[in-house]
Short mmCIF file of C-alpha atoms in Angstrom, two decimals:
data_model
loop_
_atom_site.label_atom_id
_atom_site.label_comp_id
_atom_site.label_asym_id
_atom_site.label_seq_id
_atom_site.Cartn_x
_atom_site.Cartn_y
_atom_site.Cartn_z
CA UNK A 253 102.27 93.36 103.67
CA UNK A 254 101.84 96.82 102.17
CA UNK A 255 104.84 97.98 100.14
CA UNK A 256 105.12 101.66 99.18
CA UNK A 257 107.36 101.81 96.12
CA UNK A 258 107.67 105.60 95.96
CA UNK A 259 109.34 107.20 98.95
CA UNK A 260 111.89 110.03 98.92
CA UNK A 261 114.10 111.31 101.72
CA UNK A 262 112.36 114.68 101.88
CA UNK A 263 113.00 115.07 105.61
CA UNK A 264 116.80 114.75 105.64
CA UNK A 265 118.58 116.80 108.31
CA UNK A 266 119.16 120.46 107.41
CA UNK A 267 122.89 119.84 107.26
CA UNK A 268 122.37 118.14 103.90
CA UNK A 269 120.77 121.18 102.31
CA UNK A 270 123.41 123.46 103.84
CA UNK A 271 126.18 121.32 102.34
CA UNK A 272 124.42 121.36 98.96
CA UNK A 273 124.16 125.15 99.04
CA UNK A 274 127.88 125.34 99.65
CA UNK A 275 128.53 122.96 96.78
CA UNK A 276 126.43 125.09 94.41
CA UNK A 277 128.25 128.24 95.55
CA UNK A 278 131.53 126.46 94.89
CA UNK A 279 130.69 125.96 91.22
CA UNK A 280 131.58 129.60 90.54
CA UNK A 281 134.06 129.92 93.38
CA UNK A 282 136.09 126.70 93.67
CA UNK A 283 137.66 127.85 96.93
CA UNK A 284 134.22 127.46 98.54
CA UNK A 285 133.60 123.95 97.21
CA UNK A 286 133.11 121.65 100.24
CA UNK A 287 134.52 118.15 100.51
CA UNK A 288 132.12 115.26 100.99
CA UNK A 289 133.82 114.51 104.31
CA UNK A 290 132.68 117.88 105.65
CA UNK A 291 129.08 116.69 105.76
CA UNK A 292 128.50 115.19 109.18
CA UNK A 293 125.13 113.70 110.04
CA UNK A 294 124.91 111.33 112.97
CA UNK A 295 122.80 108.17 113.17
CA UNK A 296 120.75 109.85 115.88
CA UNK A 297 119.94 112.72 113.51
CA UNK A 298 118.90 110.24 110.83
CA UNK A 299 116.72 108.34 113.30
CA UNK A 300 115.00 111.52 114.45
CA UNK A 301 114.34 112.65 110.85
CA UNK A 302 112.68 109.32 110.04
CA UNK A 303 110.95 108.34 113.29
CA UNK A 304 109.06 111.62 113.60
CA UNK A 305 108.12 111.76 109.93
CA UNK A 306 108.00 108.83 107.47
CA UNK A 307 108.03 106.04 110.02
CA UNK A 308 105.38 107.70 112.19
CA UNK A 309 103.07 108.12 109.21
CA UNK A 310 103.75 104.60 107.93
CA UNK A 311 102.63 103.23 111.29
CA UNK A 312 99.58 105.48 111.40
CA UNK A 313 98.55 104.46 107.88
CA UNK A 314 99.36 100.76 108.18
CA UNK A 315 102.24 100.65 105.70
CA UNK A 316 105.02 98.12 106.18
CA UNK A 317 107.90 98.88 103.83
CA UNK A 318 109.02 101.83 101.68
CA UNK A 319 111.40 101.78 98.73
CA UNK A 320 113.38 104.84 99.66
CA UNK A 321 115.38 107.09 97.35
CA UNK A 322 116.92 110.57 97.50
CA UNK A 323 114.60 113.55 97.23
CA UNK A 324 113.66 113.86 93.56
CA UNK A 325 113.52 117.66 93.38
CA UNK A 326 116.99 117.80 95.00
CA UNK A 327 118.60 115.66 92.29
CA UNK A 328 118.87 118.82 90.12
CA UNK A 329 121.04 117.21 87.48
CA UNK A 330 121.22 120.48 85.56
CA UNK A 331 123.35 122.05 88.31
CA UNK A 332 127.10 122.04 87.71
CA UNK A 333 128.99 119.38 85.82
CA UNK A 334 129.23 115.62 86.13
CA UNK A 335 131.66 115.83 89.05
CA UNK A 336 129.21 117.97 90.99
CA UNK A 337 126.40 115.56 90.23
CA UNK A 338 128.53 112.52 91.01
CA UNK A 339 129.53 113.78 94.45
CA UNK A 340 125.98 114.84 95.25
CA UNK A 341 124.47 111.52 94.16
CA UNK A 342 126.99 109.54 96.20
CA UNK A 343 126.18 111.55 99.33
CA UNK A 344 122.40 111.23 98.91
CA UNK A 345 122.56 107.52 98.12
CA UNK A 346 124.70 106.84 101.16
CA UNK A 347 122.20 108.60 103.43
CA UNK A 348 119.34 106.46 102.09
CA UNK A 349 121.48 103.38 102.58
CA UNK A 350 122.15 104.40 106.18
CA UNK A 351 118.42 104.87 106.78
CA UNK A 352 117.77 101.38 105.45
CA UNK A 353 120.41 99.94 107.78
CA UNK A 354 118.96 101.79 110.78
CA UNK A 355 115.41 100.69 109.92
CA UNK A 356 115.87 97.43 107.98
CA UNK A 357 112.30 96.27 108.48
CA UNK A 358 110.79 99.43 107.04
CA UNK A 359 113.07 100.90 104.35
CA UNK A 360 115.04 99.55 101.41
CA UNK A 361 117.02 101.87 99.12
CA UNK A 362 116.72 102.87 95.47
CA UNK A 363 119.49 104.86 93.81
CA UNK A 364 119.74 108.33 92.35
CA UNK A 365 122.08 108.38 89.35
CA UNK A 366 124.76 111.06 88.81
CA UNK A 367 123.31 112.22 85.53
CA UNK A 368 124.49 115.41 83.85
CA UNK A 369 123.23 117.12 80.66
CA UNK A 370 125.17 116.12 77.58
CA UNK A 371 127.23 113.53 79.44
CA UNK A 372 127.29 109.87 78.40
CA UNK A 373 124.93 107.90 80.71
CA UNK A 374 127.66 105.25 80.95
CA UNK A 375 129.33 107.56 83.47
CA UNK A 376 126.51 106.63 85.87
CA UNK A 377 127.44 102.96 85.91
CA UNK A 378 130.00 103.01 88.77
CA UNK A 379 127.47 104.61 91.14
CA UNK A 380 124.77 102.19 90.04
CA UNK A 381 127.07 99.21 90.63
CA UNK A 382 128.11 100.48 94.05
CA UNK A 383 124.52 101.04 95.12
CA UNK A 384 123.38 97.57 94.07
CA UNK A 385 126.39 95.59 95.19
CA UNK A 386 127.34 97.49 98.37
CA UNK A 387 124.11 99.15 99.52
CA UNK A 388 121.61 96.51 98.39
CA UNK A 389 119.57 98.89 96.26
CA UNK A 390 116.61 97.27 94.52
CA UNK A 391 115.97 99.92 91.84
CA UNK A 392 117.14 103.17 90.33
CA UNK A 393 115.51 106.49 89.53
CA UNK A 394 116.19 107.51 85.93
CA UNK A 395 115.76 111.15 84.89
CA UNK A 396 114.78 111.38 81.20
CA UNK A 397 115.48 115.13 81.24
CA UNK A 398 118.71 116.02 83.08
CA UNK A 399 118.48 119.55 81.64
CA UNK A 400 115.74 120.45 84.13
CA UNK A 401 112.84 121.20 81.83
CA UNK A 402 114.47 121.92 78.47
CA UNK A 403 114.34 118.34 77.14
CA UNK A 404 117.56 118.28 75.14
CA UNK A 405 118.41 114.63 75.80
CA UNK A 406 117.53 111.87 73.33
CA UNK A 407 114.28 109.97 73.99
CA UNK A 408 114.37 106.96 76.26
CA UNK A 409 114.26 104.70 73.22
CA UNK A 410 117.59 106.03 71.92
CA UNK A 411 120.79 103.99 72.17
CA UNK A 412 122.15 106.87 74.25
CA UNK A 413 120.50 105.19 77.27
CA UNK A 414 121.48 101.61 76.48
CA UNK A 415 124.48 101.40 78.88
CA UNK A 416 122.09 101.94 81.79
CA UNK A 417 119.53 99.51 80.41
CA UNK A 418 122.17 96.83 79.96
CA UNK A 419 123.15 97.17 83.61
CA UNK A 420 119.51 97.15 84.71
CA UNK A 421 118.96 93.89 82.86
CA UNK A 422 122.15 92.40 84.30
CA UNK A 423 121.07 93.23 87.86
CA UNK A 424 117.36 92.60 87.18
CA UNK A 425 116.31 95.97 88.62
CA UNK A 426 113.60 98.36 87.42
CA UNK A 427 113.83 102.12 86.97
CA UNK A 428 111.32 104.65 88.13
CA UNK A 429 111.24 107.30 85.41
CA UNK A 430 111.42 110.47 87.51
CA UNK A 431 112.49 113.96 86.54
CA UNK A 432 113.85 116.51 89.00
CA UNK A 433 113.46 120.24 89.51
CA UNK A 434 112.39 122.32 86.54
CA UNK A 435 114.53 125.38 85.86
CA UNK A 436 112.26 126.28 82.93
CA UNK A 437 109.71 128.86 84.15
CA UNK A 438 107.11 127.42 81.78
CA UNK A 439 106.90 124.24 83.86
CA UNK A 440 106.08 124.15 87.55
CA UNK A 441 108.19 121.35 88.99
CA UNK A 442 105.61 119.14 90.65
CA UNK A 443 102.41 120.38 88.99
CA UNK A 444 103.59 120.35 85.38
CA UNK A 445 107.12 119.03 84.83
CA UNK A 446 106.60 115.79 86.76
CA UNK A 447 103.29 114.95 85.09
CA UNK A 448 104.47 116.06 81.65
CA UNK A 449 107.50 113.79 82.01
CA UNK A 450 105.37 110.81 83.03
CA UNK A 451 103.24 111.22 79.92
CA UNK A 452 106.24 111.89 77.70
CA UNK A 453 108.09 108.81 78.92
CA UNK A 454 105.09 106.61 78.14
CA UNK A 455 104.76 108.07 74.65
CA UNK A 456 108.47 107.56 73.97
CA UNK A 457 108.03 103.90 74.85
CA UNK A 458 104.87 103.59 72.78
CA UNK A 459 106.49 104.98 69.63
CA UNK A 460 109.60 102.81 69.86
CA UNK A 461 110.68 99.20 69.73
CA UNK A 462 112.79 99.56 72.88
CA UNK A 463 111.42 96.43 74.52
CA UNK A 464 112.31 94.28 71.53
CA UNK A 465 115.94 95.06 72.37
CA UNK A 466 115.33 94.71 76.12
CA UNK A 467 112.37 92.36 76.65
CA UNK A 468 112.89 92.17 80.43
CA UNK A 469 113.46 95.89 81.00
CA UNK A 470 110.96 97.38 83.47
CA UNK A 471 109.92 101.00 83.95
CA UNK A 472 107.68 102.41 86.65
CA UNK A 473 105.94 105.58 85.58
CA UNK A 474 105.00 107.46 88.75
CA UNK A 475 102.15 109.79 89.71
CA UNK A 476 99.62 107.42 88.20
CA UNK A 477 101.19 107.73 84.76
CA UNK A 478 100.53 111.44 84.27
CA UNK A 479 97.87 111.83 81.57
CA UNK A 480 98.10 108.23 80.40
CA UNK A 481 95.08 106.59 82.11
CA UNK A 482 92.86 109.60 81.41
CA UNK A 483 93.72 109.47 77.70
CA UNK A 484 94.05 105.70 77.30
CA UNK A 485 91.85 105.76 74.22
CA UNK A 486 94.14 108.32 72.59
CA UNK A 487 97.19 106.15 73.21
CA UNK A 488 95.41 103.03 71.97
CA UNK A 489 94.35 104.88 68.85
CA UNK A 490 97.83 106.27 68.21
CA UNK A 491 99.36 102.82 68.60
CA UNK A 492 96.81 101.49 66.10
CA UNK A 493 97.61 104.25 63.59
CA UNK A 494 101.33 103.57 63.95
CA UNK A 495 100.75 99.86 63.26
CA UNK A 496 102.04 99.00 66.72
CA UNK A 497 100.77 95.96 68.62
CA UNK A 498 97.97 96.46 71.12
CA UNK A 499 99.21 98.26 74.22
CA UNK A 500 98.54 95.14 76.27
CA UNK A 501 101.03 93.28 74.06
CA UNK A 502 103.40 96.15 73.28
CA UNK A 503 104.03 97.82 76.64
CA UNK A 504 102.31 96.25 79.60
CA UNK A 505 104.92 93.56 80.14
CA UNK A 506 107.43 96.31 80.75
CA UNK A 507 105.66 99.48 81.94
CA UNK A 508 103.97 99.89 85.31
CA UNK A 509 102.16 102.72 87.11
CA UNK A 510 102.10 103.78 90.74
CA UNK A 511 99.19 105.11 92.82
CA UNK A 512 100.46 108.60 93.62
CA UNK A 513 97.12 110.04 92.60
CA UNK A 514 95.64 112.19 95.32
CA UNK A 515 91.88 111.87 95.03
CA UNK A 516 89.39 109.02 94.89
CA UNK A 517 88.09 109.58 91.33
CA UNK A 518 91.66 109.47 90.04
CA UNK A 519 92.37 106.13 91.70
CA UNK A 520 89.02 104.80 90.52
CA UNK A 521 89.93 105.73 86.95
CA UNK A 522 93.42 104.24 87.27
CA UNK A 523 92.12 100.90 88.52
CA UNK A 524 89.42 100.74 85.83
CA UNK A 525 91.63 101.64 82.88
CA UNK A 526 95.03 100.12 83.69
CA UNK A 527 95.22 96.36 84.36
CA UNK A 528 95.65 95.75 88.08
CA UNK A 529 98.76 93.66 87.36
CA UNK A 530 100.43 96.90 86.22
CA UNK A 531 99.58 99.03 89.27
CA UNK A 532 101.88 99.28 92.29
CA UNK A 533 101.02 100.95 95.56
CA UNK A 534 102.81 104.22 96.30
CA UNK A 535 102.19 107.42 98.20
CA UNK A 536 105.21 109.75 97.76
CA UNK A 537 104.55 110.43 101.43
CA UNK A 538 105.71 113.81 102.75
CA UNK A 539 106.46 114.71 99.15
CA UNK A 540 104.95 117.04 96.59
CA UNK A 541 101.47 117.25 98.18
CA UNK A 542 101.51 117.42 101.96
CA UNK A 543 98.31 119.19 102.92
CA UNK A 544 94.96 118.05 104.28
CA UNK A 545 92.15 117.63 101.75
CA UNK A 546 89.23 119.70 103.12
CA UNK A 547 86.81 117.41 101.26
CA UNK A 548 87.92 114.37 103.29
CA UNK A 549 89.75 115.69 106.33
CA UNK A 550 92.67 113.38 105.53
CA UNK A 551 96.09 113.91 103.98
CA UNK A 552 96.08 114.02 100.20
CA UNK A 553 99.00 111.55 100.12
CA UNK A 554 97.26 108.94 102.30
CA UNK A 555 96.72 106.85 99.18
CA UNK A 556 95.90 103.67 101.08
CA UNK A 557 92.47 105.14 101.84
CA UNK A 558 91.79 105.46 98.11
CA UNK A 559 92.87 101.89 97.38
CA UNK A 560 90.67 100.62 100.21
CA UNK A 561 87.68 102.50 98.78
CA UNK A 562 88.29 101.50 95.15
CA UNK A 563 85.85 99.03 93.58
CA UNK A 564 88.31 96.16 93.33
CA UNK A 565 88.26 92.76 94.97
CA UNK A 566 90.61 91.67 97.79
CA UNK A 567 92.86 89.70 95.44
CA UNK A 568 93.34 92.75 93.21
CA UNK A 569 94.04 94.91 96.24
CA UNK A 570 96.66 92.43 97.42
CA UNK A 571 98.36 92.60 94.04
CA UNK A 572 98.55 96.39 94.23
CA UNK A 573 99.81 96.36 97.81
CA UNK A 574 102.40 93.58 97.60
CA UNK A 575 102.40 90.97 94.85
CA UNK A 576 103.15 93.32 91.97
CA UNK A 577 106.02 95.00 93.82
CA UNK A 578 107.67 91.65 94.51
CA UNK A 579 107.37 90.73 90.83
CA UNK A 580 108.60 94.06 89.42
CA UNK A 581 111.40 94.38 92.01
CA UNK A 582 112.97 90.88 92.14
CA UNK A 583 115.79 92.02 94.41
CA UNK A 584 113.21 93.31 96.86
CA UNK A 585 111.44 89.97 96.78
CA UNK A 586 114.73 88.14 97.39
CA UNK A 587 115.57 90.43 100.31
CA UNK A 588 112.16 89.90 101.89
CA UNK A 589 112.33 86.14 101.48
CA UNK A 590 115.78 86.15 103.10
CA UNK A 591 114.14 87.81 106.10
CA UNK A 592 111.28 85.32 106.12
CA UNK A 593 108.72 87.90 104.97
#
């Protein structure tokens, strides 16, 4: 089985974006604020949006299952207040849940949290609980920068975040550390803000003792870990200077990396530098990079091709494709076993 741990609903019916635009307009003009019940998307519309896009490409590429969450750039936690974010998260999470019910053999949901700048993360708990207990979500996406590129929240090691971590430990679910749209013109959303955040999140973990407080907490750092594999010697050296344990002892029981790296040399580096036990297959299919690579003639985000060509043995490849995901996402493993998979 090949499990893609990083899928977003980037192909949702246009009615979703239209409703969101109305919601944003309603922030300054409350009379225009739509109710959640005004968004109407049929099952047939959901099927069409998936069958002609994600599911078609999964079949073409030989992928079996995608952990599916709301579109990351649409989370936009900096927009409006907590109520705006709460309503928006609930709508997006429900759509991903509906997709998973329509295609139970191919999609399983992960939750977007209703984060809002300056608001206690504990306010996210009701949505998290609903998504796990009612929708069967196997993970959450956690935005370390709800401000949208201004980084005015405490680091991930701060007790500010502990209410979410406590719930993650209770439910035994991991978090993908994933920012959203950048509203700071210094940082392009997908080319800079995403990769900066991946690197920043790793460094915040390295410089803290977070995992002493939460020894079973698990983070997935997407996009191959940003700059982390490329500068592994820098991080090892910094940990040494700070009198931290070796990275293999300090972080690699808790921090994992995905394979959303869109060229062969990048995957080769990732699999040489990072222990294979800490690498999980992902493609972010129909996401940030959708074009055809003229050097290969294939889609940049067809990451399975890179894993197949990497100089790793079949057992290591199997870990990246399936075994590691089942270990890092215990609720996913339980759901698959319940289905006899």
